[in-house]
Short mmCIF file of C-alpha atoms in Angstrom, two decimals:
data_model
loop_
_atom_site.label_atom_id
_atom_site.label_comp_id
_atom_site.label_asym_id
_atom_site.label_seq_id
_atom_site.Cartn_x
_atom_site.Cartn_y
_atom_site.Cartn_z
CA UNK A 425 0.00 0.00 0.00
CA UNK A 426 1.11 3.41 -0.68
CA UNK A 427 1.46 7.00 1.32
CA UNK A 428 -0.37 9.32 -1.09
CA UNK A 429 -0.80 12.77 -0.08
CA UNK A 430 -3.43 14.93 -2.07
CA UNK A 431 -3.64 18.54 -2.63
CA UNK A 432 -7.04 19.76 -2.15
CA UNK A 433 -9.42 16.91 -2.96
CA UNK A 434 -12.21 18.54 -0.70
CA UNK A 435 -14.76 18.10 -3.15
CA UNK A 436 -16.60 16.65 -6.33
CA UNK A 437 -14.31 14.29 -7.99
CA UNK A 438 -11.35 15.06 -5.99
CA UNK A 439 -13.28 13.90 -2.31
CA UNK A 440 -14.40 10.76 -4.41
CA UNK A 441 -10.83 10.19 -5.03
CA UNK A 442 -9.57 10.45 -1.12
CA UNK A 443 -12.30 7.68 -0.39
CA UNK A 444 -11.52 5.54 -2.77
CA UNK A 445 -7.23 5.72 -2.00
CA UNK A 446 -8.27 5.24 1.57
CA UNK A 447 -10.58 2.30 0.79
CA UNK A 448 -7.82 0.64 -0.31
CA UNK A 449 -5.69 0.42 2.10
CA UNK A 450 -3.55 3.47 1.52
CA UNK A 451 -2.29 5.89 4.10
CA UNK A 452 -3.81 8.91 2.50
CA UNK A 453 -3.22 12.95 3.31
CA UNK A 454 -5.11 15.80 2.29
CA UNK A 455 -3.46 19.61 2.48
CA UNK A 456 -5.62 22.37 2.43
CA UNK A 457 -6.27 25.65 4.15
CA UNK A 458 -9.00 23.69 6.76
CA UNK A 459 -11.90 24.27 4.30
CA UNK A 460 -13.76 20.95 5.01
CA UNK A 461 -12.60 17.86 7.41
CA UNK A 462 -11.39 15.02 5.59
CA UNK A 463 -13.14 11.38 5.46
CA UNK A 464 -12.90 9.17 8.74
CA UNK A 465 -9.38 7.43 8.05
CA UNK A 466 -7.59 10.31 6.50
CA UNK A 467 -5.32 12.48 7.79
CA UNK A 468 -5.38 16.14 7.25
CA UNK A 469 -2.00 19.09 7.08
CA UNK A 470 -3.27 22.55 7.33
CA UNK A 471 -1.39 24.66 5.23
CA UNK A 472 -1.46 27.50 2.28
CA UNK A 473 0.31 25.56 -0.94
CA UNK A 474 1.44 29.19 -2.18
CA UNK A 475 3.43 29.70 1.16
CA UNK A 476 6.41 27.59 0.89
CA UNK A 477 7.80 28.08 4.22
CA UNK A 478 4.42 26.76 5.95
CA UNK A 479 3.91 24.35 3.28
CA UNK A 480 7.59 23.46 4.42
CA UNK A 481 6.80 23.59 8.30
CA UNK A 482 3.49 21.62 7.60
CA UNK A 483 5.39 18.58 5.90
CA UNK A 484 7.71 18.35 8.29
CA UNK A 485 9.95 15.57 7.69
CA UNK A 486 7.25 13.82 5.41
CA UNK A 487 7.94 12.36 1.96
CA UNK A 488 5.24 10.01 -0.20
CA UNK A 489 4.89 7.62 -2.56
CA UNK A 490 2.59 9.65 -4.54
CA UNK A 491 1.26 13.59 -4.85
CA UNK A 492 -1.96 13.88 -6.44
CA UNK A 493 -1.88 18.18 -6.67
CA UNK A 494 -5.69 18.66 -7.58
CA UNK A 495 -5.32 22.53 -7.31
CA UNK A 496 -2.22 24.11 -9.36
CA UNK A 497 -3.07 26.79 -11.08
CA UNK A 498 -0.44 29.11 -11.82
CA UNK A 499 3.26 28.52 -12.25
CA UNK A 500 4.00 30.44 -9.37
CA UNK A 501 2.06 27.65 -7.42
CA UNK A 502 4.01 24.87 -9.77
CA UNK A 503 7.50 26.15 -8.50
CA UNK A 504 6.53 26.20 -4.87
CA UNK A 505 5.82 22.59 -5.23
CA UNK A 506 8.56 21.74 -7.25
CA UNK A 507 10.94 22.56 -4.98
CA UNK A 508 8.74 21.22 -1.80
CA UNK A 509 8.65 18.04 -2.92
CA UNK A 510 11.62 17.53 -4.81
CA UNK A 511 13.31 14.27 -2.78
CA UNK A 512 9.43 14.02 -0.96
CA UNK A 513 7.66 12.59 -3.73
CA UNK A 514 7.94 8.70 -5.51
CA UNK A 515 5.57 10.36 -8.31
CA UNK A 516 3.35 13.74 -8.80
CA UNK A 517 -0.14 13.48 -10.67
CA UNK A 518 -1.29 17.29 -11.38
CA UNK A 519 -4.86 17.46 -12.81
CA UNK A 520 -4.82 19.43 -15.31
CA UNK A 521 -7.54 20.89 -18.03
CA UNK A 522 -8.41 19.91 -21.64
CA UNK A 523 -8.56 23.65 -21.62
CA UNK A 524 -4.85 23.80 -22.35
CA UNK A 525 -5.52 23.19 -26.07
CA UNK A 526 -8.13 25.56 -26.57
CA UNK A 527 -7.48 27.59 -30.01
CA UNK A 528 -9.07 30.66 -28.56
CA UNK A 529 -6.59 30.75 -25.78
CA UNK A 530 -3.28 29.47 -27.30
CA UNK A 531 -0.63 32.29 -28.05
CA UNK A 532 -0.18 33.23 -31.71
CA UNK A 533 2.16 30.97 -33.50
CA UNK A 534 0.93 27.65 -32.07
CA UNK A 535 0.45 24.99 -34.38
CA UNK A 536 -3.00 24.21 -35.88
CA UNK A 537 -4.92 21.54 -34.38
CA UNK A 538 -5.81 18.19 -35.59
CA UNK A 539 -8.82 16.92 -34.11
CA UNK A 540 -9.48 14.80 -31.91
CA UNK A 541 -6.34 16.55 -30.33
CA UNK A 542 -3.49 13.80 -28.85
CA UNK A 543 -1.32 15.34 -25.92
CA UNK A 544 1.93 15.52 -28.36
CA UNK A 545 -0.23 18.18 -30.11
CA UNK A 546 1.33 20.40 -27.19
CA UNK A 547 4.38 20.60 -25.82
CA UNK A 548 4.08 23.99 -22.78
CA UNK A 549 7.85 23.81 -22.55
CA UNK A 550 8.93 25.26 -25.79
CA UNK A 551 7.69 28.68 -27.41
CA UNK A 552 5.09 29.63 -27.95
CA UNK A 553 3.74 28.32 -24.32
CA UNK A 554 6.53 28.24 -22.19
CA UNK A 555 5.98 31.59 -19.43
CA UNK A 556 8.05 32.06 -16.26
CA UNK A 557 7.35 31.05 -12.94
CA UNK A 558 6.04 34.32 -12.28
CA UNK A 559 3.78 35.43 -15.26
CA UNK A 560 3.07 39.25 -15.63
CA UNK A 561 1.12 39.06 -18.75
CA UNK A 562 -2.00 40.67 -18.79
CA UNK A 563 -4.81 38.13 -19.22
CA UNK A 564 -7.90 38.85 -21.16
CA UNK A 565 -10.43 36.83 -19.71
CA UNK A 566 -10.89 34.42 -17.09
CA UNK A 567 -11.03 31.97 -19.60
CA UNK A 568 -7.68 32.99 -20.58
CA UNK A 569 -5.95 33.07 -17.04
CA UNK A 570 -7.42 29.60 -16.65
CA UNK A 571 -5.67 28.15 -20.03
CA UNK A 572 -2.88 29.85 -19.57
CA UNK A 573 -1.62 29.16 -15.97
CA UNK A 574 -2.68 25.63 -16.39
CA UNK A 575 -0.33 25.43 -19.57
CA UNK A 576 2.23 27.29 -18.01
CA UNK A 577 1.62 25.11 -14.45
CA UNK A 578 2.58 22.44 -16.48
CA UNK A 579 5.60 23.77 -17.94
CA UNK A 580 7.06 24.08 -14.42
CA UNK A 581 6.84 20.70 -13.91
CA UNK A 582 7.55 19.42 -17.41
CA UNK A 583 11.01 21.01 -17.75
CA UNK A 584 13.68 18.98 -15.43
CA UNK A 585 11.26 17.19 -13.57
CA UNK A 586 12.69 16.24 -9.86
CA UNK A 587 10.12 13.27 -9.38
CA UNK A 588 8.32 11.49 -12.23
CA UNK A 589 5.33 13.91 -13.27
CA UNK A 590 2.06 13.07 -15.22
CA UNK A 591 0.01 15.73 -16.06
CA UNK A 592 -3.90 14.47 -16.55
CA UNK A 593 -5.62 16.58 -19.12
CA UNK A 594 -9.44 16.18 -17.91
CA UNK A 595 -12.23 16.84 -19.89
CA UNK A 596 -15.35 19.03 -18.95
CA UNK A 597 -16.46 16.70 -15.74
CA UNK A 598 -20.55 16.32 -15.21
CA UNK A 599 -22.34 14.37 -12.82
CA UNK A 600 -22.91 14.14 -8.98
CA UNK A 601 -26.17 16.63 -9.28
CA UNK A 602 -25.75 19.41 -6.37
CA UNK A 603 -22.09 17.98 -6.53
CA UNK A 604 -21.42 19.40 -9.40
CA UNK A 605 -20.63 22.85 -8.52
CA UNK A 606 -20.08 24.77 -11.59
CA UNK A 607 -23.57 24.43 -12.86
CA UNK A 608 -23.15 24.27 -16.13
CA UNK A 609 -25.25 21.27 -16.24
CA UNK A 610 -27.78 23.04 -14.08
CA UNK A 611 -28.02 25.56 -16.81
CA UNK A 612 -29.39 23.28 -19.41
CA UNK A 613 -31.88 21.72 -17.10
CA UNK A 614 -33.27 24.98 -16.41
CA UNK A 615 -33.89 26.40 -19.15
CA UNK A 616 -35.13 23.77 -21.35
CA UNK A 617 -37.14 23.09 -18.20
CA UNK A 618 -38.75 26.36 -18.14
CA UNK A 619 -39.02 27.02 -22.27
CA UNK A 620 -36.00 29.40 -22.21
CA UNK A 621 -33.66 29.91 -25.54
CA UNK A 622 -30.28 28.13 -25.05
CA UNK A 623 -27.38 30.31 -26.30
CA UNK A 624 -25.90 28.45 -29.11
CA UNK A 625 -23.15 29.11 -31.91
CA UNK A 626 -24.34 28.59 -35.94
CA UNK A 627 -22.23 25.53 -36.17
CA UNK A 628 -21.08 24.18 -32.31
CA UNK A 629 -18.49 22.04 -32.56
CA UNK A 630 -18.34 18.36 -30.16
CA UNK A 631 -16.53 18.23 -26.92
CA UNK A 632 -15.15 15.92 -24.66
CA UNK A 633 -16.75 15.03 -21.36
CA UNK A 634 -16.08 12.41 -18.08
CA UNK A 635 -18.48 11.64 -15.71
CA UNK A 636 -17.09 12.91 -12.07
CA UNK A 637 -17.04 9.19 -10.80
CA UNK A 638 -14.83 8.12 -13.82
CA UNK A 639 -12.56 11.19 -13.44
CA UNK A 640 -12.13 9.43 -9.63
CA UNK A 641 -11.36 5.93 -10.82
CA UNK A 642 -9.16 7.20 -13.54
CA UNK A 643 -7.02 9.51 -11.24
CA UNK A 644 -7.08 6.41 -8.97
CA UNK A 645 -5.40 4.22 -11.42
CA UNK A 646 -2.78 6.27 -12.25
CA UNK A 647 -1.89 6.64 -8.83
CA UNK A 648 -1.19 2.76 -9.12
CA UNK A 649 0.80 3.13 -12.88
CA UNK A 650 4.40 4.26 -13.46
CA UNK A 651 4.09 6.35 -16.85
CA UNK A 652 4.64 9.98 -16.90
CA UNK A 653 3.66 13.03 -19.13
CA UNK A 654 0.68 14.41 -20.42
CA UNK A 655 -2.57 11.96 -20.73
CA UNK A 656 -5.84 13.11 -21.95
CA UNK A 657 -8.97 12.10 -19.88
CA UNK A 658 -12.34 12.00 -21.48
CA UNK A 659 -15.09 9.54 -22.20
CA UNK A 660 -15.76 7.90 -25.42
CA UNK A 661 -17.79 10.32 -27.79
CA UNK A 662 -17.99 14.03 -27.98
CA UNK A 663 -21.20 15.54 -28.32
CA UNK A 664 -21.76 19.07 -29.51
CA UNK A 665 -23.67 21.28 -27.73
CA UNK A 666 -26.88 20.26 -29.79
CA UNK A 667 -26.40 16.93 -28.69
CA UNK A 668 -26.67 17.64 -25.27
CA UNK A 669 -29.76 19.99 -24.95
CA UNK A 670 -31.29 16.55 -26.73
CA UNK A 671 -30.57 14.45 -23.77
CA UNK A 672 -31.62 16.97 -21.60
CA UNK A 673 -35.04 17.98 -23.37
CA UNK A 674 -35.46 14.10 -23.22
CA UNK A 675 -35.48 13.41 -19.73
CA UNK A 676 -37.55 16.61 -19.52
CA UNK A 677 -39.59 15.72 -22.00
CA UNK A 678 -39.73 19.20 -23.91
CA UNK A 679 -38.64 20.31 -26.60
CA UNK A 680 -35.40 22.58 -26.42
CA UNK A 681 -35.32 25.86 -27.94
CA UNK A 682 -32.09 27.87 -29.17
CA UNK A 683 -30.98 31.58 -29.86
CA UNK A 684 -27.80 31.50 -32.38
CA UNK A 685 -25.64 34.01 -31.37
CA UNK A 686 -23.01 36.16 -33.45
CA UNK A 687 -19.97 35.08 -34.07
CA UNK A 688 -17.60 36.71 -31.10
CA UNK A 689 -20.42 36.60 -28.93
CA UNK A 690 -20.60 34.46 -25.61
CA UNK A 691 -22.74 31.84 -25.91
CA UNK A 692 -24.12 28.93 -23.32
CA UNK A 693 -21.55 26.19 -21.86
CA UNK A 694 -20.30 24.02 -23.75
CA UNK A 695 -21.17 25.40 -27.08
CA UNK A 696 -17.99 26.21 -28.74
CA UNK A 697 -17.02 27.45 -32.67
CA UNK A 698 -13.74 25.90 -32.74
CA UNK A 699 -12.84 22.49 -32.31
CA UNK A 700 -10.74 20.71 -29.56
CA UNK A 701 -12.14 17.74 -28.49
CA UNK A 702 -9.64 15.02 -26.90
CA UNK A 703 -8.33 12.03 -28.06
CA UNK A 704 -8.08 9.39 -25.14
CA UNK A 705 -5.65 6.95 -27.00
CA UNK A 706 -2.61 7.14 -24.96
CA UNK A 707 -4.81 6.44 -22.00
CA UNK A 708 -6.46 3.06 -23.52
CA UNK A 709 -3.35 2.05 -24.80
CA UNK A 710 -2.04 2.16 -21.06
CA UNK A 711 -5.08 -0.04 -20.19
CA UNK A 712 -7.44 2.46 -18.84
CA UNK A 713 -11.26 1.50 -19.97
CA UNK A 714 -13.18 4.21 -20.66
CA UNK A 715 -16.89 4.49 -20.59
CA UNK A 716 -18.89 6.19 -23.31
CA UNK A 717 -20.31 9.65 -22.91
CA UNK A 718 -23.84 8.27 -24.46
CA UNK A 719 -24.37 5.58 -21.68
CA UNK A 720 -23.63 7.62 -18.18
CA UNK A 721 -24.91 11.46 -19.54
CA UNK A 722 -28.90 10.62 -19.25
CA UNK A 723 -27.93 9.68 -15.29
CA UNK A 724 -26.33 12.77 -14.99
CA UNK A 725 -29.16 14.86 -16.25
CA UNK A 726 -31.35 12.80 -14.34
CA UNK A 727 -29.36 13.75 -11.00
CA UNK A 728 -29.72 17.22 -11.87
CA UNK A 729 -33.11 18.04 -12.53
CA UNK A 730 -33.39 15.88 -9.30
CA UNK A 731 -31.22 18.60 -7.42
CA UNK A 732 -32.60 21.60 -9.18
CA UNK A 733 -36.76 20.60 -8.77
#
């Protein structure tokens, strides 16, 4: 059994983790800033991961078999850890984004995509992605910041690594109804539910999705694997944003309505008018079996109107 410690993991897919690492048999930590007490059986280190001296003081004379860092964000955050748990760690899994190959947020000069995109379609150590550890550049939009710190988090990591590093690039996670805290399920369900024009592009392009309990199990087994570098995460099939107000207006049983929007202009979650949708090769190849989008997304819904009645 192994000494994991894990980052965060408070909640959604990242509490679902702890349990299941502790189930196991695994000595398991979680690090935070006291947010929320951890599971019966874990043990809990109180400390602010952008402070390295407590983050320091906190560990103590601590090392692990495995990190899993559910909350990097910036590079700034990247370094700290770096050089924390150089000689502490066996093995560091950051979660990353699928967000990291957006088009709309990559910096001129990066190569065009191929779709479904594989993770040697980007490399954040060499230009144009690499940033320092401490990134000045303006960001436009939240969207941006978000892209762009997890691209450059990554970097960090990627370039000399002192522990072997995976980076999991997760697609858009759904599921868990009141669990799923972003809402951008919640949105759909609404207004379908209540006759209300969903915000769509002229030609949406698909996207990749995981269902929060399959994000758990697949951060699990990596824990258990020795690979390292980037590996995409997503469920078999991307639907477009059409495809999901269907499911939806099925389990609602009305009929959805849309407003196209202008090119430019923002439009609902999950529609987008450029196309990055994930290829999870590498991942099956390892021996990861991944479930299809089609078979766990009418649950999902159904958990959410559930929550949102």
């Amino acid at each position: 059994m192994k000494r994991i410690l894990v980052i965060g993991g408070s909640r959604y897919f990242g509490k679902s983790l702890v349990t299941r690492l502790r189930d196991e048999g695994n000595t398991v930590t979680v690090l935070n800033r006291g947010s929320s007490a951890p599971p019966p059986g874990v043990s809990r280190l109180l400390a602010d991961r952008d402070d390295e001296d407590a983050l320091r003081a906190a560990l103590a004379r601590r090392d692990f078999d495995v990190v899993v860092d559910q909350v990097c964000y910036t590079p700034f955050q990247a370094a700290v850890a770096r050089r924390v748990f150089a000689g502490r760690a066996g093995r560091y899994v950051m979660t990353s984004t699928m967000e990291v190959y957006d088009p709309a947020t990559l910096p001129t000069g990066s190569a065009p995509h191929t779709v479904p995109v594989a993770e040697d379609h980007l490399d954040p150590t060499r230009p144009p992605h690499a940033l320092p550890e401490r990134s000045s550049r303006p960001m436009p939009s939240e969207a941006h910041a978000y892209a762009e710190g997890k691209r450059s988090a990554e970097a960090v990591f990627l370039r000399e690594p002192p522990f072997p590093y995976v980076s999991v690039r997760t697609a858009h996670v759904l599921g868990g109804g009141r669990a799923e805290f972003t809402g951008r399920l919640a949105h759909y369900v609404q207004r379908i539910g209540a006759g209300t024009p969903v915000d769509v592009h002229a030609t949406p392009y698909g996207t990749s999705f995981i269902h929060h309990l399959e994000m758990a199990a697949f951060l699990h087994w990596t824990v258990r694997q020795t690979f390292t570098g980037p590996v995409n995460a997503a469920s078999h099939g991307a639907p477009d944003v059409l495809g999901l107000c269907a499911a939806v207006a099925e389990r609602l049983g009305r009929r959805p309505r849309y407003r196209v929007v202008a090119a430019g202009e923002e439009a609902s979650p999950f529609s987008f008018d450029r196309a990055y949708a994930m290829d999870n090769g590498r991942a099956a190849a390892l021996g990861f079996a991944f479930g299809r989008v089609a078979d766990w997304l009418p649950g999902a819904v159904e958990e959410t109107a559930r929550a949102t009645a």
